[in-house]
Short mmCIF file of C-alpha atoms and ligand atoms in Angstrom, two decimals:
data_model
loop_
_atom_site.label_atom_id
_atom_site.label_comp_id
_atom_site.label_asym_id
_atom_site.label_seq_id
_atom_site.Cartn_x
_atom_site.Cartn_y
_atom_site.Cartn_z
CA UNK I 42 -19.78 64.83 75.46
CA UNK I 43 -23.57 65.14 75.61
CA UNK I 44 -25.63 63.09 73.14
CA UNK I 45 -29.12 64.03 71.93
CA UNK I 46 -31.06 61.66 69.67
CA UNK I 47 -33.08 63.12 66.80
CA UNK I 48 -35.88 60.58 66.44
CA UNK I 49 -37.12 61.12 62.89
CA UNK I 50 -38.98 57.93 61.93
CA UNK I 51 -36.67 55.92 59.67
CA UNK I 52 -33.97 58.57 59.99
CA UNK I 53 -32.70 58.62 63.58
CA UNK I 54 -29.36 60.24 64.27
CA UNK I 55 -27.36 61.62 67.21
CA UNK I 56 -26.12 65.12 67.92
CA UNK I 57 -22.94 65.24 70.04
CA UNK I 58 -22.28 68.44 71.94
CA UNK I 59 -19.14 69.24 73.88
CA UNK I 60 -15.92 71.14 74.17
CA UNK I 61 -13.42 69.57 71.72
CA UNK I 62 -16.10 67.22 70.36
CA UNK I 63 -14.27 67.42 67.01
CA UNK I 64 -11.50 65.25 68.50
CA UNK I 65 -14.05 62.42 68.63
CA UNK I 66 -14.89 62.60 64.91
CA UNK I 67 -12.82 59.53 63.96
CA UNK I 68 -14.24 57.56 66.90
CA UNK I 69 -17.84 58.40 65.98
CA UNK I 70 -17.23 57.58 62.29
CA UNK I 71 -15.79 54.24 63.37
CA UNK I 72 -18.66 53.52 65.75
CA UNK I 73 -21.09 54.10 62.86
CA UNK I 74 -18.96 51.87 60.62
CA UNK I 75 -18.38 54.75 58.20
CA UNK I 76 -14.98 53.53 56.90
CA UNK I 77 -15.43 55.39 53.68
CA UNK I 78 -13.80 58.03 51.52
CA UNK I 79 -14.07 61.35 53.29
CA UNK I 80 -14.61 64.64 51.48
CA UNK I 81 -14.43 67.51 53.97
CA UNK I 82 -16.03 70.77 52.91
CA UNK I 83 -14.40 73.20 55.30
CA UNK I 84 -15.23 76.89 55.66
CA UNK I 85 -11.98 78.68 54.75
CA UNK I 86 -12.25 80.82 57.92
CA UNK I 87 -12.19 77.60 59.97
CA UNK I 88 -9.24 76.36 57.95
CA UNK I 89 -7.33 79.51 58.85
CA UNK I 90 -8.32 79.56 62.51
CA UNK I 91 -8.41 75.85 63.35
CA UNK I 92 -6.02 74.29 60.81
CA UNK I 93 -4.32 72.16 63.44
CA UNK I 94 -7.58 70.46 64.47
CA UNK I 95 -8.56 69.77 60.88
CA UNK I 96 -5.19 68.41 59.80
CA UNK I 97 -4.89 66.31 62.98
CA UNK I 98 -8.05 64.55 61.85
CA UNK I 99 -6.99 64.13 58.21
CA UNK I 100 -3.46 62.92 59.07
CA UNK I 101 -4.82 60.29 61.45
CA UNK I 102 -7.61 59.09 59.18
CA UNK I 103 -6.73 55.71 57.72
CA UNK I 104 -8.77 55.91 54.49
CA UNK I 105 -9.03 58.29 51.54
CA UNK I 106 -9.55 61.87 52.71
CA UNK I 107 -9.59 65.23 50.97
CA UNK I 108 -10.18 68.81 52.14
CA UNK I 109 -12.17 71.23 50.00
CA UNK I 110 -11.96 74.82 51.25
CA UNK I 111 -15.15 76.79 50.76
CA UNK I 112 -15.39 80.56 51.11
CA UNK I 113 -18.63 80.74 53.10
CA UNK I 114 -20.54 83.85 52.03
CA UNK I 115 -24.27 84.05 51.37
CA UNK I 116 -23.69 85.01 47.71
CA UNK I 117 -21.51 81.90 47.33
CA UNK I 118 -24.36 79.62 48.41
CA UNK I 119 -25.20 79.15 44.72
CA UNK I 120 -25.03 76.88 41.68
CA UNK I 121 -21.52 77.98 40.76
CA UNK I 122 -20.11 76.85 44.12
CA UNK I 123 -22.10 73.63 43.90
CA UNK I 124 -20.62 72.91 40.48
CA UNK I 125 -17.11 73.49 41.82
CA UNK I 126 -17.77 70.98 44.60
CA UNK I 127 -19.04 68.37 42.11
CA UNK I 128 -16.04 68.96 39.79
CA UNK I 129 -13.71 68.50 42.72
CA UNK I 130 -15.41 65.31 43.87
CA UNK I 131 -15.19 63.83 40.37
CA UNK I 132 -11.63 65.04 39.69
CA UNK I 133 -10.52 63.34 42.91
CA UNK I 134 -12.43 60.19 41.93
CA UNK I 135 -14.90 60.17 44.80
CA UNK I 136 -17.78 57.77 44.26
CA UNK I 137 -20.85 56.33 45.89
CA UNK I 138 -18.91 55.41 49.06
CA UNK I 139 -18.21 59.09 49.87
CA UNK I 140 -18.98 60.70 53.21
CA UNK I 141 -19.22 64.47 52.90
CA UNK I 142 -18.36 66.25 56.14
CA UNK I 143 -19.40 69.90 56.43
CA UNK I 144 -17.21 71.87 58.84
CA UNK I 145 -18.58 75.37 59.20
CA UNK I 146 -21.68 77.42 59.80
CA UNK I 147 -25.11 77.31 58.18
CA UNK I 148 -23.88 78.34 54.74
CA UNK I 149 -21.32 75.53 54.56
CA UNK I 150 -23.79 73.06 56.07
CA UNK I 151 -26.53 73.97 53.60
CA UNK I 152 -24.42 73.62 50.46
CA UNK I 153 -22.50 70.56 51.70
CA UNK I 154 -25.76 68.84 52.66
CA UNK I 155 -27.26 69.60 49.26
CA UNK I 156 -24.11 68.30 47.51
CA UNK I 157 -24.43 65.09 49.54
CA UNK I 158 -28.12 64.71 48.71
CA UNK I 159 -27.51 64.92 44.95
CA UNK I 160 -23.97 63.59 44.35
CA UNK I 161 -24.24 60.03 42.97
CA UNK I 162 -27.96 60.25 43.84
CA UNK I 163 -27.12 60.69 47.49
CA UNK I 164 -24.13 59.95 49.71
CA UNK I 165 -23.82 60.12 53.50
CA UNK I 166 -22.93 63.33 55.24
CA UNK I 167 -22.06 64.72 58.63
CA UNK I 168 -22.53 68.22 60.03
CA UNK I 169 -19.81 69.74 62.20
CA UNK I 170 -21.28 73.03 63.41
CA UNK I 171 -18.79 75.84 64.04
CA UNK I 172 -21.11 78.85 64.45
CA UNK I 173 -23.62 79.49 67.20
CA UNK I 174 -26.36 79.67 64.59
CA UNK I 175 -25.45 76.27 63.16
CA UNK I 176 -25.12 74.83 66.69
CA UNK I 177 -28.63 75.85 67.75
CA UNK I 178 -30.42 75.47 64.45
CA UNK I 179 -29.14 74.78 60.96
CA UNK I 180 -27.06 71.66 61.63
CA UNK I 181 -30.15 69.72 62.73
CA UNK I 182 -33.28 68.97 60.72
CA UNK I 183 -31.88 68.14 57.30
CA UNK I 184 -32.83 71.26 55.36
CA UNK I 185 -30.18 71.74 52.69
CA UNK I 186 -29.99 74.03 49.73
CA UNK I 187 -28.75 77.01 47.80
CA UNK I 188 -30.09 80.44 46.89
CA UNK I 189 -31.37 80.97 43.37
CA UNK I 190 -32.86 83.79 41.35
CA UNK I 191 -32.84 86.29 44.22
CA UNK I 192 -34.72 83.90 46.50
CA UNK I 193 -33.27 82.20 49.56
CA UNK I 194 -32.92 78.41 49.67
CA UNK I 195 -35.19 77.88 46.63
CA UNK I 196 -33.28 74.88 45.35
CA UNK I 197 -32.65 72.20 47.92
CA UNK I 198 -33.76 69.06 49.65
CA UNK I 199 -34.56 67.62 53.02
CA UNK I 200 -31.76 65.17 53.63
CA UNK I 201 -30.69 64.11 57.11
CA UNK I 202 -27.05 63.80 58.21
CA UNK I 203 -25.63 60.60 59.73
CA UNK I 204 -24.74 62.59 62.83
CA UNK I 205 -24.02 66.13 64.00
CA UNK I 206 -21.05 67.33 66.06
CA UNK I 207 -21.21 70.61 67.92
CA UNK I 208 -17.77 71.49 69.23
CA UNK I 209 -18.19 74.48 71.54
CA UNK I 210 -14.43 75.17 71.34
CA UNK I 211 -14.96 76.44 67.78
CA UNK I 212 -17.31 79.11 69.10
CA UNK I 213 -14.42 80.85 70.91
CA UNK I 214 -13.11 82.32 67.65
CA UNK I 215 -16.47 83.67 66.47
CA UNK I 216 -16.47 87.41 65.79
CA UNK I 217 -19.08 89.34 67.80
CA UNK I 218 -21.18 89.87 64.67
CA UNK I 219 -21.56 86.11 64.27
CA UNK I 220 -22.48 85.69 67.93
CA UNK I 221 -25.25 88.23 67.33
CA UNK I 222 -26.41 86.12 64.35
CA UNK I 223 -26.59 83.03 66.55
CA UNK I 224 -28.51 84.95 69.19
CA UNK I 225 -31.02 85.92 66.46
CA UNK I 226 -31.92 82.28 65.92
CA UNK I 227 -31.89 81.60 69.71
CA UNK I 228 -34.42 84.44 70.15
CA UNK I 229 -36.75 82.55 67.84
CA UNK I 230 -36.68 79.64 70.32
CA UNK I 231 -37.37 82.05 73.19
CA UNK I 232 -40.80 82.62 71.62
CA UNK I 233 -41.36 79.06 70.42
CA UNK I 234 -40.52 77.22 73.64
CA UNK I 235 -42.00 78.93 76.71
CA UNK I 236 -41.91 81.96 78.95
CA UNK I 237 -39.41 80.28 81.27
CA UNK I 238 -36.80 79.98 78.50
CA UNK I 239 -37.58 83.56 77.38
CA UNK I 240 -36.95 84.82 80.93
CA UNK I 241 -33.75 82.79 81.34
CA UNK I 242 -32.39 84.35 78.14
CA UNK I 243 -33.50 87.86 79.10
CA UNK I 244 -32.00 87.62 82.60
CA UNK I 245 -28.74 86.11 81.37
CA UNK I 246 -28.29 88.13 78.22
CA UNK I 247 -24.67 89.04 78.99
CA UNK I 248 -23.76 85.32 79.38
CA UNK I 249 -25.34 84.72 75.98
CA UNK I 250 -23.47 87.63 74.46
CA UNK I 251 -20.17 86.50 75.98
CA UNK I 252 -20.83 82.89 74.85
CA UNK I 253 -20.24 81.79 78.44
CA UNK I 254 -19.44 78.10 78.11
CA UNK I 255 -21.77 76.41 80.61
CA UNK I 256 -24.67 78.70 79.79
CA UNK I 257 -24.29 78.45 76.02
CA UNK I 258 -24.00 74.64 76.16
CA UNK I 259 -27.31 74.48 78.03
CA UNK I 260 -28.93 76.86 75.52
CA UNK I 261 -27.67 74.78 72.57
CA UNK I 262 -29.08 71.62 74.18
CA UNK I 263 -32.46 73.26 74.82
CA UNK I 264 -32.76 74.54 71.23
CA UNK I 265 -31.66 71.25 69.65
CA UNK I 266 -33.99 69.20 71.85
CA UNK I 267 -36.90 71.43 70.83
CA UNK I 268 -36.02 71.50 67.14
CA UNK I 269 -35.36 67.75 67.11
CA UNK I 270 -38.76 67.10 68.62
CA UNK I 271 -40.54 69.31 66.07
CA UNK I 272 -38.67 67.82 63.10
CA UNK I 273 -39.31 64.28 64.37
CA UNK I 274 -43.05 65.01 64.28
CA UNK I 275 -43.06 66.72 60.88
CA UNK I 276 -39.86 66.18 58.90
CA UNK I 277 -41.26 67.37 55.56
CA UNK I 278 -42.85 70.56 56.92
CA UNK I 279 -46.46 69.74 56.25
CA UNK I 280 -47.65 71.30 59.50
CA UNK I 281 -45.91 71.71 62.86
CA UNK I 282 -42.43 72.34 61.42
CA UNK I 283 -43.70 75.60 59.93
CA UNK I 284 -43.42 77.19 63.40
CA UNK I 285 -39.63 77.10 63.03
CA UNK I 286 -40.04 79.78 60.35
CA UNK I 287 -41.20 82.34 62.92
CA UNK I 288 -39.70 85.68 61.78
CA UNK I 289 -38.15 84.07 58.70
CA UNK I 290 -40.61 85.14 56.00
CA UNK I 291 -39.67 88.73 56.79
CA UNK I 292 -36.01 87.87 57.38
CA UNK I 293 -35.37 86.16 54.03
CA UNK I 294 -36.87 89.09 52.12
CA UNK I 295 -34.96 91.64 54.23
CA UNK I 296 -31.67 89.82 53.55
CA UNK I 297 -32.24 90.08 49.80
CA UNK I 298 -33.58 93.63 49.80
CA UNK I 299 -30.55 94.70 51.87
CA UNK I 300 -28.35 92.98 49.29
CA UNK I 301 -26.94 90.58 51.93
CA UNK I 302 -25.38 93.53 53.78
CA UNK I 303 -27.34 92.19 56.74
CA UNK I 304 -26.60 88.60 57.75
CA UNK I 305 -29.20 85.87 58.14
CA UNK I 306 -29.19 85.75 61.96
CA UNK I 307 -29.37 89.54 62.19
CA UNK I 308 -32.25 89.60 59.71
CA UNK I 309 -34.03 86.98 61.84
CA UNK I 310 -33.98 89.39 64.81
CA UNK I 311 -35.47 92.15 62.62
CA UNK I 312 -37.96 89.63 61.18
CA UNK I 313 -39.05 88.56 64.67
CA UNK I 314 -39.85 92.18 65.54
CA UNK I 315 -41.87 92.50 62.30
CA UNK I 316 -43.71 89.25 63.10
CA UNK I 317 -44.44 90.35 66.68
CA UNK I 318 -45.77 93.65 65.38
CA UNK I 319 -47.99 91.89 62.83
CA UNK I 320 -49.23 89.50 65.54
CA UNK I 321 -50.26 92.52 67.63
CA UNK I 322 -51.70 94.39 64.65
CA UNK I 323 -53.93 91.43 63.70
CA UNK I 324 -55.14 91.09 67.29
CA UNK I 325 -53.41 87.76 68.03
CA UNK I 326 -51.08 89.26 70.62
CA UNK I 327 -52.19 91.49 73.47
CA UNK I 328 -50.63 94.93 73.63
CA UNK I 329 -49.11 94.32 77.10
CA UNK I 330 -47.58 90.98 76.13
CA UNK I 331 -46.21 92.48 72.92
CA UNK I 332 -44.47 95.26 74.92
CA UNK I 333 -42.91 92.65 77.20
CA UNK I 334 -41.83 90.39 74.33
CA UNK I 335 -40.09 93.01 72.19
CA UNK I 336 -37.72 93.84 75.06
CA UNK I 337 -35.57 90.77 74.33
CA UNK I 338 -34.92 91.30 70.59
CA UNK I 339 -34.47 95.02 71.26
CA UNK I 340 -31.47 94.14 73.45
CA UNK I 341 -29.69 93.76 70.09
CA UNK I 342 -30.79 97.18 68.89
CA UNK I 343 -27.29 98.66 68.98
CA UNK I 344 -25.73 95.59 67.36
CA UNK I 345 -27.70 95.47 64.12
CA UNK I 346 -28.00 98.14 61.43
CA UNK I 347 -30.18 98.24 58.32
CA UNK I 348 -29.77 100.75 55.53
CA UNK I 349 -32.59 102.78 53.99
CA UNK I 350 -35.14 100.22 52.85
CA UNK I 351 -37.77 99.76 50.17
CA UNK I 352 -40.91 98.32 51.80
CA UNK I 353 -42.48 97.57 48.43
CA UNK I 354 -39.46 95.51 47.39
CA UNK I 355 -39.43 93.56 50.67
CA UNK I 356 -43.12 92.83 50.19
CA UNK I 357 -42.61 91.68 46.58
CA UNK I 358 -39.76 89.36 47.59
CA UNK I 359 -41.96 87.90 50.34
CA UNK I 360 -44.60 87.10 47.72
CA UNK I 361 -41.98 85.08 45.80
CA UNK I 362 -40.99 83.12 48.94
CA UNK I 363 -41.37 79.36 48.55
CA UNK I 364 -43.86 79.32 51.40
CA UNK I 365 -46.22 81.74 49.64
CA UNK I 366 -49.11 80.20 47.75
CA UNK I 367 -51.20 81.83 44.98
CA UNK I 368 -49.20 85.03 45.55
CA UNK I 369 -50.49 85.03 49.15
CA UNK I 370 -47.90 85.38 51.88
CA UNK I 371 -48.31 82.89 54.73
CA UNK I 372 -47.08 84.09 58.12
CA UNK I 373 -46.14 82.34 61.33
CA UNK I 374 -47.48 84.57 64.10
CA UNK I 375 -47.71 84.46 67.86
CA UNK I 376 -50.56 84.29 70.33
CA UNK I 377 -48.46 83.72 73.46
CA UNK I 378 -45.12 82.10 74.41
CA UNK I 379 -45.13 78.71 72.68
CA UNK I 380 -48.49 79.37 70.99
CA UNK I 381 -48.03 79.84 67.28
CA UNK I 382 -50.44 80.52 64.46
CA UNK I 383 -49.33 79.19 61.08
CA UNK I 384 -50.49 80.15 57.59
CA UNK I 385 -51.84 83.50 58.82
CA UNK I 386 -52.67 86.08 56.17
CA UNK I 387 -52.65 89.87 56.35
CA UNK I 388 -53.47 92.78 54.07
CA UNK I 389 -50.74 94.52 52.10
CA UNK I 390 -51.21 97.61 54.27
CA UNK I 391 -50.81 95.65 57.54
CA UNK I 392 -47.67 93.93 56.27
CA UNK I 393 -46.23 97.26 55.06
CA UNK I 394 -46.76 98.78 58.50
CA UNK I 395 -45.13 95.84 60.29
CA UNK I 396 -42.12 95.87 57.96
CA UNK I 397 -41.69 99.60 58.57
CA UNK I 398 -42.06 99.19 62.33
CA UNK I 399 -39.61 96.28 62.59
CA UNK I 400 -36.98 97.79 60.29
CA UNK I 401 -37.16 101.26 61.86
CA UNK I 402 -35.70 99.98 65.15
CA UNK I 403 -32.44 99.32 63.34
CA UNK I 404 -32.04 102.38 61.10
CA UNK I 405 -28.96 104.49 61.86
CA UNK I 406 -29.74 107.28 64.33
N1 LIG F 31 -30.64 74.41 57.02
C1 LIG F 31 -31.28 75.04 57.97
O1 LIG F 31 -32.13 74.49 58.67
C2 LIG F 31 -30.94 76.48 58.26
C3 LIG F 31 -31.44 77.10 59.42
C4 LIG F 31 -31.05 78.41 59.69
C5 LIG F 31 -30.19 79.06 58.82
N2 LIG F 31 -29.75 78.44 57.69
C6 LIG F 31 -28.81 79.10 56.78
O2 LIG F 31 -27.58 79.28 57.50
C7 LIG F 31 -26.88 80.38 56.95
C8 LIG F 31 -26.35 81.24 58.07
O3 LIG F 31 -25.54 80.44 58.88
P1 LIG F 31 -24.34 81.05 59.76
O4 LIG F 31 -24.82 82.26 60.47
O5 LIG F 31 -23.76 79.94 60.54
O6 LIG F 31 -23.39 81.62 58.63
P2 LIG F 31 -22.00 81.22 57.98
O7 LIG F 31 -21.91 79.81 57.64
O8 LIG F 31 -21.74 82.21 56.91
O9 LIG F 31 -20.94 81.58 59.09
C9 LIG F 31 -20.84 82.92 59.46
C10 LIG F 31 -19.43 83.48 59.28
O10 LIG F 31 -18.64 83.00 60.36
C11 LIG F 31 -17.44 82.41 59.87
N3 LIG F 31 -17.15 81.32 60.81
C12 LIG F 31 -17.73 80.10 60.88
N4 LIG F 31 -17.31 79.45 61.99
C13 LIG F 31 -16.41 80.25 62.60
C14 LIG F 31 -15.63 80.13 63.78
N5 LIG F 31 -15.74 79.09 64.58
N6 LIG F 31 -14.80 81.16 64.10
C15 LIG F 31 -14.72 82.26 63.33
N7 LIG F 31 -15.45 82.45 62.21
C16 LIG F 31 -16.29 81.46 61.86
C17 LIG F 31 -17.75 82.03 58.45
O11 LIG F 31 -16.61 82.01 57.65
C18 LIG F 31 -18.70 83.13 58.01
O12 LIG F 31 -17.99 84.27 57.59
C19 LIG F 31 -27.84 81.09 56.02
O13 LIG F 31 -27.51 80.81 54.69
C20 LIG F 31 -29.20 80.49 56.35
O14 LIG F 31 -30.08 80.50 55.26
C21 LIG F 31 -30.09 77.17 57.42
#
């Protein structure tokens, strides 16, 4: 099992990556002296597909342990689900000594982390990532939250887990659509890290798509190392951390405008193409480099579909985004591989054109 340390000042924690890493959950809890009451929030899909693994853990755990099944859908990442979790915790008499363990993808991790940050004014929690997207991104960094009032992740907190487990064996049961979602977030890192990583991904795209074990493990490590380093430098997103939102201002608005018929990771791919187009349109990105860069996200062209879209609505939702200030949308744009521009602004017309360009790649033929 590989171990990566996330060195956030005052909040250090390890990420364990490996095939069957979940089998080590009890051992890691013990090593961290977390002999507490365990409340597992488990994605119901994981419960159905990996019941044996989950119950092996609960049957062998010496202390109080309870499983709460959560139906992980974007429209369930809301107050109602949060309330149900709190009711359950209180009904089962969980208190301040609770450890909440999220077992699932980004949706489960976000709501479980937020429950942990607010239950009894904060209890410990652990992330067990079961999707590719959670493995490369959402399980690390401590962003937790729920959607509210037609805006993504508006209510939440930054609250770091005690540790993260990425068990690559879980990834074997992922449907292709979810692999595509994970690739969406990996593509973001292709632009954030460097040209070498971009080229490795482009040249090995079929290994990525097939979730080839050795290759995917290396990719997960690369993404987590990069994200961990960024978050360690700017946990509260006052500066550097903003780069991790590359493509996301567009993506969050597209998800809502498309009524969640497009998933987060898919919307990120579309959002990246919008952001690359806007970078070119504003003169940050050279024409030739732009043509080279769009080749990678366009490898997913046949795997993602958007329905007829309302550019005006996407634009209005972007203005409501929590990163907008004074009704001005702030973009993360690109100058070169690994060279980001944060807080960029553009005219309504420029943004409209980039939304149209990015979305049009994915309209049905
Ligand atoms: N907190 C952060 O830093 C951060 C970063 C990126 C994304 N996010 C959030 O993450 C969410 C998206 O995460 P996601 O793509 O992991 O979605 P998800 O949690 O919905 O999981 C995707 C789907 O896969 C199923 N699933 C999970 N693991 C499985 C497995 N091993 N085998 C088969 N099916 C499985 C789930 O039931 C679900 O239907 C969004 O809400 C997004 O806003 C958060």
